[in-house]
Each structure stands twice: as structure tokens, then as C-alpha cells.
Amino acid sequence: MPWKDGKTWVYSITYDEGCEELLRYALPLHRAYGVPGHVALVASQVGVPRDLPGSSYHGMMILSKAQIAGLVQEGWGVSCHSLTHCGVTFENAEREVVAARGVLEETLGMTVPLFCVPGDNTGHPASLAYAPKAGYTAIMTIYDRVNTRETDLYHLGRVPLHTEYPAPFFSVYDPYKRIHQAIDMEGWIIDYCHCPMPDTPIHPAKDCTTQELERRFATVREIGGDRVWLAEPNEVVQWLLAQGAEA
Ligand SMILES: [Zn+2]
């Protein structure tokens, strides 16, 4: 059997930045459909308004330590989304990748073994180079692909769960996105978006709406049945590492 408890594929979802609005618009759906969530947090911006001028999420309140602890208690996970979200380079990786982990762990009072590359994938090579020094067990990117048990944990792909792709694609929302591929591959989908809102996404190429999020969860449950393992990424990484240790 390929995954934990004989499940044949895995579904995870992550929210970058960790906006407080998740409590209002995403958490109820997670509870209703039994899907654990995950937030990728900028280490220097916990419990404060997001400070990144130019970002679609600038000024939005970020989850506090206590709110994050509450989510973790009900099965959610956390990753480090760099120190300041300025984009990881070989020049700043000591700070943005290595020091960031210590800052976030100190702030949250918990271990954070997963790194999530901020911005786009251009920061991946420098993140890769410094992740071992920081002791991260895995790195999440935004390469749009299904992971498998053989995927290098420092190259985890994530599937954009967005209302519409940017130019030149303009693709429409697809609640089935990569699900049948994941089933065929016995793979692992990690969805990603930021902060779903009712009716209109904050940014169509960075988010979906709450209605679209609910359709995704309903589709995962309907097609996945009892074959899908609903887990947050840290749990899956830990399980994979334990399998490797046994082998
Ligand atoms: Zn981000």
C-alpha cells in the first residue's frame, strides 16, 4: 500500500502568508470537509498587518501566535516563508532561509522543519543551497506538478488553486485539477493559494473564491472517497522520512 493507512493518493492545501481572514472564510470549510490546512508564514510578520508594499495582501492582518496555535491544535501545519518575503538570493539566504527558521520557531514556540519559497521559483536554487544548513526537511515551491513518493523533498511542487491563470493562458477554474493524474500516479497534490474570499478573489491569479475552495474540497472528497489521505504537508514529509528510515 503506497501511503499511510493504505491510502492511494494524498491531498494537501497550503495558504501562503497566513492571513487572519482564513479563520472566517477557509477554516469553516476545512472543518466541514475534514481537510487539515497549512500556513506558510513570513517569520518577521506574525500577528501584525502584512508589510510588503506592492503585494496584493499588503496591510492584511496576519494570524497571531495564539491563533496559529489553535489551528495547529486542530491538525493544521506551518512552514517558514522566509524572513521578509523579499525573495531569496545567494546573498541573503543566510538571513532569509537560515535565520528565518530560528526567528519563526522562537516566535511560535514550536519546531518549523518545512521551508516554502517566497515569490516565484527564482528563489529556489538559493533556498536549496541553504536549506540543509537550516535543517529543513523539505522545500515547497510553485512548480505546478503532482509529487510522488520518489519526489526529492527539496523539490516539492504545488498546484495553484486559482480563479484564473494570468496571461497568456486565462484558463478557468478547475476543481478537478490534477486529481485524476494524482490517482494514476499514486501521487500527492499540494494545492496553494493565499486567502480565499466570497464571490471575488483578492487576485484571480493568486487565489480562488470560497465557493471555488468548497468545490475543490467537495471534489476531492467525492472522487477520493476513502482512498485519499487528507494531510498537511509536514505530516506527509514526516511519514515519508519514516518510511525511508525503515527501508
Ligand atoms: Zn508569499
Coordinates of N, CA and C and ligand atoms in Angstrom, one line a residue:
M1 N 0.8 -1.2 0.0 CA 0.0 0.0 0.0 C 0.9 1.3 0.0
P2 N 0.6 2.2 -0.9 CA 1.5 3.3 -1.1 C 1.6 4.3 0.0
W3 N 0.6 4.7 0.6 CA 0.6 5.8 1.6 C 0.1 5.3 2.9
K4 N 0.1 6.2 3.9 CA -0.3 5.9 5.2 C -1.7 5.2 5.3
D5 N -1.8 4.2 6.1 CA -3.1 3.5 6.2 C -3.7 3.0 4.9
G6 N -2.8 2.7 4.0 CA -3.3 2.1 2.7 C -3.9 3.1 1.8
K7 N -3.8 4.4 2.0 CA -4.4 5.3 1.1 C -3.6 5.3 -0.2
T8 N -4.3 5.6 -1.3 CA -3.6 5.5 -2.6 C -3.2 6.8 -3.2
W9 N -3.6 8.0 -2.6 CA -3.1 9.3 -3.0 C -3.3 10.2 -1.9
V10 N -2.7 11.4 -2.0 CA -2.7 12.3 -0.9 C -3.1 13.7 -1.3
Y11 N -3.9 14.4 -0.5 CA -4.3 15.8 -0.8 C -3.9 16.7 0.4
S12 N -3.2 17.8 0.0 CA -2.9 18.8 1.0 C -3.2 20.2 0.4
I13 N -3.4 21.2 1.2 CA -3.5 22.5 0.8 C -2.8 23.5 1.7
T14 N -2.2 24.5 1.1 CA -1.4 25.5 1.8 C -1.8 26.9 1.5
Y15 N -1.7 27.8 2.5 CA -2.1 29.2 2.3 C -0.8 30.0 2.6
D16 N -0.3 30.7 1.6 CA 0.9 31.5 1.8 C 0.5 32.8 2.5
E17 N 1.4 33.2 3.4 CA 1.3 34.5 4.2 C 0.5 34.3 5.5
G18 N -0.6 33.4 5.5 CA -1.3 33.2 6.7 C -2.2 34.3 7.2
C19 N -3.0 34.8 6.3 CA -3.9 36.0 6.6 C -5.0 35.5 7.6
E20 N -5.3 36.5 8.5 CA -6.3 36.2 9.6 C -7.6 35.8 9.0
E21 N -8.0 36.4 7.8 CA -9.3 36.1 7.2 C -9.5 34.6 6.9
L22 N -8.4 33.8 6.9 CA -8.6 32.4 6.8 C -9.5 31.8 7.8
L23 N -9.5 32.4 9.0 CA -10.3 31.9 10.1 C -11.8 32.0 9.7
R24 N -12.2 33.1 9.0 CA -13.5 33.4 8.7 C -14.0 32.6 7.4
Y25 N -13.1 32.6 6.4 CA -13.5 32.1 5.1 C -13.0 30.8 4.7
A26 N -12.0 30.3 5.3 CA -11.5 28.9 4.9 C -11.7 27.9 6.0
L27 N -11.4 28.3 7.3 CA -11.5 27.3 8.4 C -12.8 26.6 8.5
P28 N -13.9 27.3 8.3 CA -15.2 26.5 8.4 C -15.3 25.4 7.3
L29 N -14.8 25.7 6.1 CA -14.8 24.6 5.1 C -13.8 23.5 5.4
H30 N -12.7 23.8 6.0 CA -11.8 22.7 6.4 C -12.5 21.8 7.5
R31 N -13.2 22.5 8.4 CA -13.9 21.6 9.4 C -15.0 20.8 8.8
A32 N -15.7 21.4 7.8 CA -16.9 20.7 7.2 C -16.4 19.5 6.4
Y33 N -15.3 19.7 5.7 CA -14.8 18.6 4.8 C -13.7 17.7 5.4
G34 N -13.3 18.0 6.6 CA -12.2 17.2 7.2 C -10.9 17.3 6.6
V35 N -10.6 18.5 6.0 CA -9.3 18.7 5.4 C -8.4 19.6 6.3
P36 N -7.2 19.1 6.7 CA -6.3 19.9 7.5 C -5.7 21.0 6.6
G37 N -5.5 22.2 7.1 CA -4.9 23.3 6.4 C -3.4 23.4 6.8
H38 N -2.8 24.4 6.1 CA -1.4 24.7 6.4 C -1.1 26.2 6.0
V39 N -0.4 26.9 6.8 CA 0.0 28.3 6.5 C 1.5 28.4 6.4
A40 N 1.9 29.1 5.3 CA 3.4 29.4 5.1 C 3.6 30.9 5.6
L41 N 4.3 31.0 6.7 CA 4.4 32.3 7.4 C 5.7 33.0 7.2
V42 N 5.7 34.3 6.9 CA 6.8 35.1 6.9 C 7.3 35.3 8.3
A43 N 8.5 35.0 8.6 CA 8.9 34.8 10.0 C 8.9 36.2 10.8
S44 N 9.1 37.3 10.1 CA 9.1 38.6 10.8 C 7.7 39.2 10.9
Q45 N 6.7 38.5 10.3 CA 5.4 39.1 10.3 C 4.3 38.2 10.8
V46 N 4.3 37.9 12.1 CA 3.3 37.1 12.7 C 2.5 38.0 13.6
G47 N 1.2 38.0 13.5 CA 0.3 38.8 14.4 C 0.3 40.3 14.1
V48 N 0.8 40.7 12.9 CA 0.9 42.1 12.6 C 0.3 42.2 11.2
P49 N -0.1 43.4 10.8 CA -0.5 43.6 9.4 C 0.7 43.3 8.4
R50 N 0.4 42.6 7.3 CA 1.4 42.3 6.4 C 2.1 43.6 5.8
D51 N 3.4 43.6 5.9 CA 4.2 44.7 5.5 C 5.0 44.4 4.2
L52 N 4.3 44.5 3.1 CA 5.0 44.2 1.8 C 4.4 45.1 0.8
P53 N 4.7 46.4 0.7 CA 4.1 47.3 -0.2 C 4.2 46.7 -1.7
G54 N 3.1 46.8 -2.4 CA 3.0 46.2 -3.7 C 2.4 44.9 -3.7
S55 N 2.4 44.2 -2.6 CA 1.7 42.9 -2.5 C 0.2 43.0 -2.5
S56 N -0.5 42.1 -3.1 CA -2.0 42.1 -3.1 C -2.5 42.0 -1.7
Y57 N -1.6 41.5 -0.8 CA -2.1 41.2 0.6 C -1.5 42.2 1.6
H58 N -0.8 43.2 1.1 CA -0.2 44.3 1.9 C -1.3 44.9 2.8
G59 N -1.0 45.0 4.1 CA -1.9 45.6 5.1 C -2.9 44.6 5.7
M60 N -3.0 43.4 5.1 CA -4.0 42.4 5.7 C -3.4 41.9 7.0
M61 N -4.2 41.7 8.0 CA -3.8 41.2 9.3 C -3.3 39.7 9.1
I62 N -2.2 39.4 9.7 CA -1.6 38.0 9.7 C -2.0 37.3 11.0
L63 N -2.2 36.1 11.0 CA -2.6 35.3 12.1 C -1.6 35.5 13.3
S64 N -2.1 35.5 14.5 CA -1.3 35.7 15.7 C -0.7 34.3 16.2
K65 N 0.2 34.4 17.1 CA 0.8 33.2 17.7 C -0.3 32.3 18.3
A66 N -1.3 32.9 19.0 CA -2.3 32.2 19.6 C -3.3 31.6 18.6
Q67 N -3.6 32.3 17.5 CA -4.5 31.8 16.5 C -3.8 30.6 15.8
I68 N -2.5 30.8 15.5 CA -1.8 29.7 14.9 C -1.7 28.4 15.8
A69 N -1.5 28.7 17.0 CA -1.5 27.5 18.0 C -2.8 26.8 18.0
G70 N -3.9 27.6 17.8 CA -5.3 27.0 17.8 C -5.4 26.1 16.5
L71 N -4.9 26.6 15.4 CA -5.0 25.9 14.2 C -4.2 24.6 14.2
V72 N -3.0 24.7 14.8 CA -2.1 23.5 14.9 C -2.8 22.5 15.8
Q73 N -3.5 22.9 16.8 CA -4.1 22.0 17.7 C -5.2 21.2 17.0
E74 N -5.8 21.8 15.9 CA -6.8 21.0 15.2 C -6.2 20.4 13.9
G75 N -4.9 20.3 13.9 CA -4.3 19.5 12.8 C -3.7 20.3 11.6
W76 N -3.7 21.6 11.7 CA -3.0 22.4 10.7 C -1.5 22.4 10.9
G77 N -0.8 22.7 9.8 CA 0.6 22.8 9.9 C 1.2 24.2 9.5
V78 N 2.5 24.3 9.7 CA 3.1 25.6 9.5 C 4.4 25.4 8.7
S79 N 4.8 26.3 7.8 CA 6.1 26.3 7.2 C 6.6 27.7 7.3
C80 N 8.0 27.8 7.1 CA 8.6 29.1 7.1 C 8.7 29.7 5.6
H81 N 8.2 30.9 5.5 CA 8.1 31.5 4.1 C 9.1 32.7 4.0
S82 N 10.3 32.4 4.6 CA 11.4 33.3 4.6 C 11.2 34.4 5.7
L83 N 12.2 35.2 5.9 CA 12.2 36.2 7.0 C 11.4 37.4 6.6
T84 N 11.5 37.9 5.4 CA 10.9 39.2 5.0 C 10.1 39.1 3.7
H85 N 10.2 38.0 3.0 CA 9.5 37.8 1.7 C 10.1 38.7 0.6
C86 N 11.4 39.0 0.8 CA 12.0 39.9 -0.3 C 12.4 39.1 -1.5
G87 N 12.4 37.8 -1.4 CA 12.9 37.0 -2.5 C 14.3 36.4 -2.1
V88 N 14.4 35.1 -2.1 CA 15.7 34.5 -1.7 C 16.8 34.6 -2.7
T89 N 17.9 35.1 -2.4 CA 19.1 35.1 -3.3 C 20.3 34.4 -2.5
F90 N 21.3 34.2 -3.2 CA 22.5 33.6 -2.6 C 23.1 34.6 -1.6
E91 N 22.9 35.9 -1.8 CA 23.4 37.0 -1.0 C 22.6 37.0 0.4
N92 N 21.3 36.8 0.3 CA 20.5 37.0 1.6 C 20.0 35.7 2.2
A93 N 20.4 34.5 1.6 CA 19.8 33.3 2.1 C 20.2 32.9 3.5
E94 N 21.3 33.4 4.0 CA 21.7 33.1 5.3 C 20.7 33.7 6.3
R95 N 20.1 34.9 5.9 CA 19.1 35.5 6.7 C 17.7 35.0 6.4
E96 N 17.4 35.0 5.1 CA 16.0 34.7 4.7 C 15.6 33.2 4.8
V97 N 16.6 32.4 4.8 CA 16.3 30.9 4.9 C 16.8 30.4 6.2
V98 N 18.0 30.6 6.6 CA 18.6 30.0 7.8 C 18.1 30.8 9.1
A99 N 18.4 32.1 9.2 CA 18.0 32.8 10.4 C 16.4 32.8 10.5
A100 N 15.7 32.8 9.4 CA 14.3 32.9 9.4 C 13.7 31.8 10.2
R101 N 14.2 30.6 10.1 CA 13.7 29.4 10.8 C 13.8 29.7 12.3
G102 N 14.9 30.2 12.8 CA 15.1 30.4 14.2 C 14.1 31.5 14.7
V103 N 13.9 32.5 13.9 CA 13.0 33.6 14.3 C 11.6 33.1 14.4
L104 N 11.2 32.3 13.4 CA 9.8 31.8 13.4 C 9.6 30.8 14.6
E105 N 10.5 30.0 14.8 CA 10.4 29.0 15.9 C 10.3 29.6 17.2
E106 N 11.1 30.7 17.4 CA 11.1 31.5 18.6 C 9.8 32.1 18.8
T107 N 9.3 32.7 17.7 CA 8.0 33.5 17.8 C 6.8 32.5 18.1
L108 N 6.8 31.4 17.5 CA 5.7 30.4 17.6 C 5.8 29.5 18.8
G109 N 7.1 29.3 19.2 CA 7.3 28.3 20.3 C 7.1 26.9 19.8
M110 N 7.4 26.6 18.6 CA 7.3 25.2 18.0 C 8.3 25.0 16.9
T111 N 8.6 23.8 16.6 CA 9.6 23.5 15.5 C 8.9 23.7 14.1
V112 N 9.7 24.2 13.2 CA 9.2 24.5 11.8 C 10.2 23.9 10.8
P113 N 10.0 22.7 10.5 CA 11.0 22.0 9.7 C 10.8 22.1 8.1
L114 N 9.8 22.9 7.7 CA 9.5 23.0 6.3 C 9.7 24.4 5.8
F115 N 10.3 24.5 4.6 CA 10.5 25.9 4.0 C 9.6 26.0 2.8
C116 N 9.1 27.2 2.6 CA 8.3 27.5 1.4 C 8.8 28.7 0.7
V117 N 9.3 28.5 -0.5 CA 10.0 29.6 -1.2 C 9.0 30.7 -1.5
P118 N 9.4 32.0 -1.1 CA 8.5 33.1 -1.3 C 8.6 33.6 -2.8
G119 N 7.6 34.3 -3.2 CA 7.6 34.9 -4.5 C 7.5 33.8 -5.6
D120 N 8.4 33.7 -6.5 CA 8.3 32.7 -7.5 C 9.5 31.7 -7.3
N121 N 9.7 30.8 -8.3 CA 10.7 29.8 -8.2 C 12.1 30.3 -8.4
T122 N 12.3 31.5 -8.7 CA 13.7 32.0 -8.9 C 14.5 32.0 -7.6
G123 N 13.8 31.9 -6.4 CA 14.5 31.8 -5.2 C 14.8 30.4 -4.7
H124 N 14.4 29.4 -5.6 CA 14.6 28.0 -5.2 C 16.0 27.6 -5.2
P125 N 16.9 27.9 -6.1 CA 18.3 27.5 -6.1 C 19.0 27.9 -4.8
A126 N 18.8 29.2 -4.4 CA 19.5 29.6 -3.2 C 18.9 29.0 -2.0
S127 N 17.6 28.8 -2.0 CA 16.9 28.1 -0.9 C 17.4 26.7 -0.7
L128 N 17.6 26.0 -1.9 CA 18.1 24.7 -1.9 C 19.5 24.6 -1.2
A129 N 20.3 25.6 -1.6 CA 21.7 25.6 -1.1 C 21.8 25.8 0.4
Y130 N 20.9 26.6 0.9 CA 21.0 26.9 2.4 C 20.0 26.1 3.3
A131 N 19.1 25.3 2.7 CA 18.1 24.6 3.5 C 18.8 23.5 4.4
P132 N 19.8 22.8 3.9 CA 20.4 21.8 4.8 C 21.0 22.5 6.0
K133 N 21.7 23.6 5.9 CA 22.3 24.3 7.0 C 21.2 24.7 8.0
A134 N 20.0 25.1 7.5 CA 18.9 25.4 8.4 C 18.3 24.2 9.0
G135 N 18.6 23.0 8.5 CA 17.9 21.8 9.0 C 16.5 21.5 8.5
Y136 N 16.1 22.2 7.4 CA 14.8 21.9 6.9 C 14.7 20.5 6.3
T137 N 13.6 19.9 6.5 CA 13.4 18.5 5.9 C 12.8 18.5 4.5
A138 N 12.2 19.7 4.1 CA 11.6 19.8 2.8 C 11.5 21.2 2.4
I139 N 11.3 21.4 1.1 CA 11.1 22.7 0.5 C 9.9 22.7 -0.4
M140 N 8.9 23.6 -0.3 CA 7.8 23.7 -1.2 C 8.1 24.8 -2.2
T141 N 7.7 24.6 -3.4 CA 7.9 25.6 -4.5 C 6.5 25.9 -5.1
I142 N 6.6 26.6 -6.2 CA 5.3 26.7 -7.0 C 5.5 26.1 -8.4
Y143 N 6.3 25.0 -8.5 CA 6.3 24.2 -9.7 C 4.9 23.5 -9.7
D144 N 4.2 23.6 -10.7 CA 2.8 23.1 -10.8 C 2.9 21.6 -11.2
R145 N 2.9 20.7 -10.2 CA 3.0 19.3 -10.6 C 2.6 18.5 -9.4
V146 N 2.4 17.2 -9.7 CA 2.0 16.2 -8.6 C 3.3 15.6 -8.1
N147 N 3.4 15.5 -6.8 CA 4.5 14.9 -6.1 C 4.2 13.4 -6.0
T148 N 5.3 12.6 -5.9 CA 5.1 11.1 -5.6 C 6.0 10.8 -4.4
R149 N 6.0 9.5 -4.1 CA 6.8 9.0 -3.0 C 8.3 9.2 -3.3
E150 N 8.6 9.3 -4.7 CA 10.0 9.4 -5.1 C 10.5 10.8 -5.2
T151 N 9.6 11.8 -5.1 CA 10.0 13.2 -5.3 C 11.0 13.6 -4.3
D152 N 12.0 14.3 -4.7 CA 13.0 14.9 -3.8 C 12.3 15.9 -2.9
L153 N 12.4 15.7 -1.6 CA 11.6 16.5 -0.7 C 12.0 18.0 -0.8
Y154 N 13.2 18.3 -1.4 CA 13.6 19.7 -1.5 C 13.0 20.3 -2.8
H155 N 12.2 19.5 -3.5 CA 11.6 20.0 -4.8 C 10.1 19.7 -4.8
L156 N 9.5 19.9 -3.7 CA 8.0 19.7 -3.7 C 7.3 20.7 -4.6
G157 N 6.4 20.2 -5.5 CA 5.6 21.0 -6.3 C 4.3 21.4 -5.6
R158 N 3.7 22.5 -6.0 CA 2.4 22.9 -5.5 C 1.5 23.3 -6.7
V159 N 0.2 23.0 -6.6 CA -0.7 23.2 -7.6 C -1.5 24.5 -7.3
P160 N -1.4 25.5 -8.2 CA -2.1 26.7 -7.9 C -3.6 26.5 -8.0
L161 N -4.3 26.9 -6.9 CA -5.8 26.7 -6.9 C -6.3 28.1 -7.1
H162 N -6.3 28.6 -8.3 CA -6.6 30.0 -8.6 C -7.8 30.1 -9.5
T163 N -8.5 31.3 -9.4 CA -9.7 31.5 -10.2 C -9.3 31.5 -11.7
E164 N -8.2 32.1 -12.0 CA -7.8 32.2 -13.4 C -6.3 32.4 -13.5
Y165 N -5.7 31.7 -14.5 CA -4.3 31.9 -14.7 C -4.1 33.2 -15.4
P166 N -2.9 33.8 -15.2 CA -2.6 35.1 -15.9 C -2.3 34.9 -17.3
A167 N -2.2 36.0 -18.1 CA -1.9 36.0 -19.5 C -0.6 35.2 -19.7
P168 N -0.5 34.4 -20.8 CA -1.4 34.3 -21.9 C -2.4 33.2 -21.8
F169 N -2.6 32.6 -20.6 CA -3.4 31.4 -20.5 C -4.9 31.7 -20.3
F170 N -5.2 32.5 -19.3 CA -6.6 32.8 -19.0 C -7.5 31.6 -18.8
S171 N -6.9 30.5 -18.2 CA -7.6 29.3 -18.0 C -8.7 29.5 -16.9
V172 N -9.8 28.8 -17.0 CA -10.8 28.9 -16.0 C -10.6 27.9 -14.8
Y173 N -11.2 28.2 -13.7 CA -11.1 27.4 -12.5 C -11.5 26.0 -12.8
D174 N -10.7 25.1 -12.2 CA -10.9 23.6 -12.5 C -10.9 22.9 -11.1
P175 N -12.0 22.5 -10.6 CA -12.0 21.8 -9.3 C -11.4 20.4 -9.4
Y176 N -11.2 19.9 -10.6 CA -10.6 18.5 -10.8 C -9.1 18.6 -11.0
K177 N -8.6 19.8 -10.9 CA -7.2 20.0 -11.4 C -6.2 18.9 -10.7
R178 N -5.6 18.1 -11.6 CA -4.6 17.2 -11.3 C -5.1 16.0 -10.4
I179 N -6.3 15.9 -10.1 CA -6.8 14.8 -9.2 C -6.7 13.5 -9.9
H180 N -7.1 13.4 -11.1 CA -7.0 12.1 -11.8 C -5.6 11.7 -12.1
Q181 N -4.8 12.7 -12.3 CA -3.3 12.4 -12.5 C -2.7 11.9 -11.2
A182 N -3.1 12.5 -10.1 CA -2.6 12.1 -8.8 C -3.0 10.7 -8.5
I183 N -4.3 10.3 -8.9 CA -4.7 9.0 -8.6 C -3.9 8.0 -9.5
D184 N -3.8 8.3 -10.8 CA -3.0 7.5 -11.7 C -1.6 7.3 -11.2
M185 N -1.0 8.3 -10.7 CA 0.5 8.3 -10.3 C 0.6 7.8 -8.8
E186 N -0.5 7.6 -8.1 CA -0.5 7.4 -6.7 C 0.4 8.5 -6.0
G187 N 0.0 9.7 -6.4 CA 0.8 10.9 -6.0 C 0.2 11.7 -4.9
W188 N 0.8 12.9 -4.8 CA 0.5 13.8 -3.7 C 0.3 15.2 -4.3
I189 N -0.9 15.7 -4.1 CA -1.2 17.1 -4.5 C -1.1 18.0 -3.3
I190 N -0.3 19.1 -3.6 CA -0.3 20.2 -2.6 C -0.9 21.4 -3.3
D191 N -2.1 21.7 -3.0 CA -2.7 23.0 -3.5 C -2.1 24.2 -2.9
Y192 N -2.1 25.3 -3.6 CA -1.7 26.5 -2.9 C -2.5 27.7 -3.4
C193 N -2.8 28.6 -2.4 CA -3.4 29.9 -2.7 C -3.1 30.8 -1.5
H194 N -3.8 31.8 -1.4 CA -3.4 32.7 -0.3 C -4.6 32.9 0.8
C195 N -5.6 33.5 0.3 CA -6.7 33.8 1.2 C -8.1 33.9 0.5
P196 N -8.7 32.8 0.3 CA -10.0 32.8 -0.5 C -11.0 33.7 0.2
M197 N -11.8 34.4 -0.7 CA -12.8 35.3 -0.2 C -14.1 35.0 -0.9
P198 N -15.2 35.4 -0.4 CA -16.5 35.1 -1.0 C -16.6 35.9 -2.3
D199 N -17.1 35.2 -3.3 CA -17.5 35.8 -4.6 C -16.4 36.3 -5.5
T200 N -15.5 37.1 -5.0 CA -14.4 37.6 -5.8 C -13.1 37.4 -5.2
P201 N -12.1 36.8 -5.9 CA -10.8 36.6 -5.3 C -10.0 37.9 -5.1
I202 N -9.2 37.9 -4.1 CA -8.4 39.1 -3.9 C -7.5 39.4 -5.2
H203 N -7.0 38.3 -5.8 CA -6.3 38.4 -7.1 C -6.6 37.1 -7.8
P204 N -7.1 37.2 -9.0 CA -7.6 36.0 -9.7 C -6.4 35.0 -10.0
A205 N -5.2 35.5 -10.1 CA -4.1 34.5 -10.4 C -3.3 34.2 -9.1
K206 N -3.8 34.6 -8.0 CA -3.1 34.2 -6.7 C -4.1 33.5 -5.7
D207 N -5.4 33.5 -6.1 CA -6.4 33.0 -5.2 C -7.6 32.4 -5.9
C208 N -8.4 31.7 -5.1 CA -9.7 31.4 -5.6 C -10.7 32.0 -4.6
T209 N -12.0 31.8 -4.9 CA -13.1 32.3 -4.0 C -13.4 31.2 -3.0
T210 N -14.1 31.5 -2.0 CA -14.5 30.5 -1.0 C -15.4 29.4 -1.7
Q211 N -16.2 29.9 -2.6 CA -17.1 28.9 -3.4 C -16.2 27.9 -4.1
E212 N -15.2 28.4 -4.8 CA -14.3 27.6 -5.5 C -13.5 26.6 -4.6
L213 N -13.2 27.1 -3.4 CA -12.5 26.3 -2.5 C -13.4 25.2 -2.0
E214 N -14.6 25.5 -1.8 CA -15.6 24.4 -1.3 C -15.8 23.4 -2.5
R215 N -15.8 23.8 -3.7 CA -16.0 22.9 -4.8 C -14.8 22.0 -4.9
R216 N -13.6 22.5 -4.6 CA -12.4 21.7 -4.6 C -12.4 20.6 -3.5
F217 N -12.8 21.1 -2.3 CA -12.9 20.1 -1.2 C -13.9 19.0 -1.5
A218 N -15.1 19.5 -2.0 CA -16.1 18.5 -2.3 C -15.7 17.5 -3.4
T219 N -15.0 18.0 -4.4 CA -14.5 17.2 -5.5 C -13.4 16.2 -5.0
V220 N -12.5 16.6 -4.1 CA -11.5 15.8 -3.5 C -12.2 14.6 -2.7
R221 N -13.2 15.0 -1.9 CA -13.8 14.0 -1.1 C -14.7 13.0 -2.0
E222 N -15.4 13.6 -3.0 CA -16.2 12.8 -3.8 C -15.4 11.8 -4.6
I223 N -14.4 12.2 -5.3 CA -13.5 11.4 -6.1 C -12.6 10.5 -5.3
G224 N -12.1 11.1 -4.2 CA -11.1 10.5 -3.4 C -11.7 9.4 -2.5
G225 N -12.9 9.6 -2.1 CA -13.6 8.6 -1.2 C -12.7 8.2 0.0
D226 N -12.6 6.9 0.3 CA -11.7 6.6 1.4 C -10.3 6.2 0.9
R227 N -10.0 6.5 -0.4 CA -8.6 6.2 -0.9 C -7.7 7.4 -0.7
V228 N -8.2 8.6 -0.4 CA -7.4 9.8 -0.3 C -7.0 10.0 1.2
W229 N -5.7 10.3 1.3 CA -5.2 10.7 2.7 C -5.2 12.2 2.7
L230 N -6.0 12.8 3.6 CA -6.1 14.2 3.7 C -5.1 14.6 4.8
A231 N -4.0 15.3 4.5 CA -3.0 15.5 5.5 C -2.3 16.9 5.1
E232 N -1.8 17.5 6.2 CA -1.0 18.7 5.9 C 0.5 18.3 5.6
P233 N 1.2 19.1 4.8 CA 2.5 18.7 4.3 C 3.5 18.2 5.3
N234 N 3.6 18.8 6.5 CA 4.6 18.3 7.5 C 4.4 16.8 7.8
E235 N 3.1 16.5 7.9 CA 2.7 15.1 8.3 C 3.1 14.2 7.2
V236 N 3.0 14.6 6.0 CA 3.3 13.7 4.9 C 4.8 13.6 4.8
V237 N 5.5 14.7 5.0 CA 7.0 14.6 4.9 C 7.5 13.7 6.0
Q238 N 7.0 13.9 7.2 CA 7.5 13.0 8.3 C 7.2 11.6 8.1
W239 N 6.0 11.3 7.5 CA 5.7 9.9 7.2 C 6.7 9.4 6.1
L240 N 7.0 10.2 5.1 CA 7.9 9.7 4.0 C 9.3 9.5 4.6
L241 N 9.7 10.4 5.5 CA 11.1 10.2 6.1 C 11.1 8.9 7.0
A242 N 10.0 8.7 7.6 CA 10.0 7.5 8.5 C 10.0 6.2 7.6
Q243 N 9.3 6.2 6.4 CA 9.4 5.1 5.5 C 10.8 4.9 5.1
G244 N 11.5 6.0 4.7 CA 12.9 5.9 4.3 C 13.8 5.3 5.3
A245 N 13.5 5.7 6.6 CA 14.4 5.2 7.7 C 14.2 3.7 7.9
E246 N 12.9 3.3 7.6 CA 12.7 1.8 7.8 C 13.3 1.0 6.7
A247 N 13.4 1.6 5.5 CA 13.8 0.8 4.3 C 15.3 0.4 4.4
Ligands
ZN1 ZN 4.3 34.5 -0.4

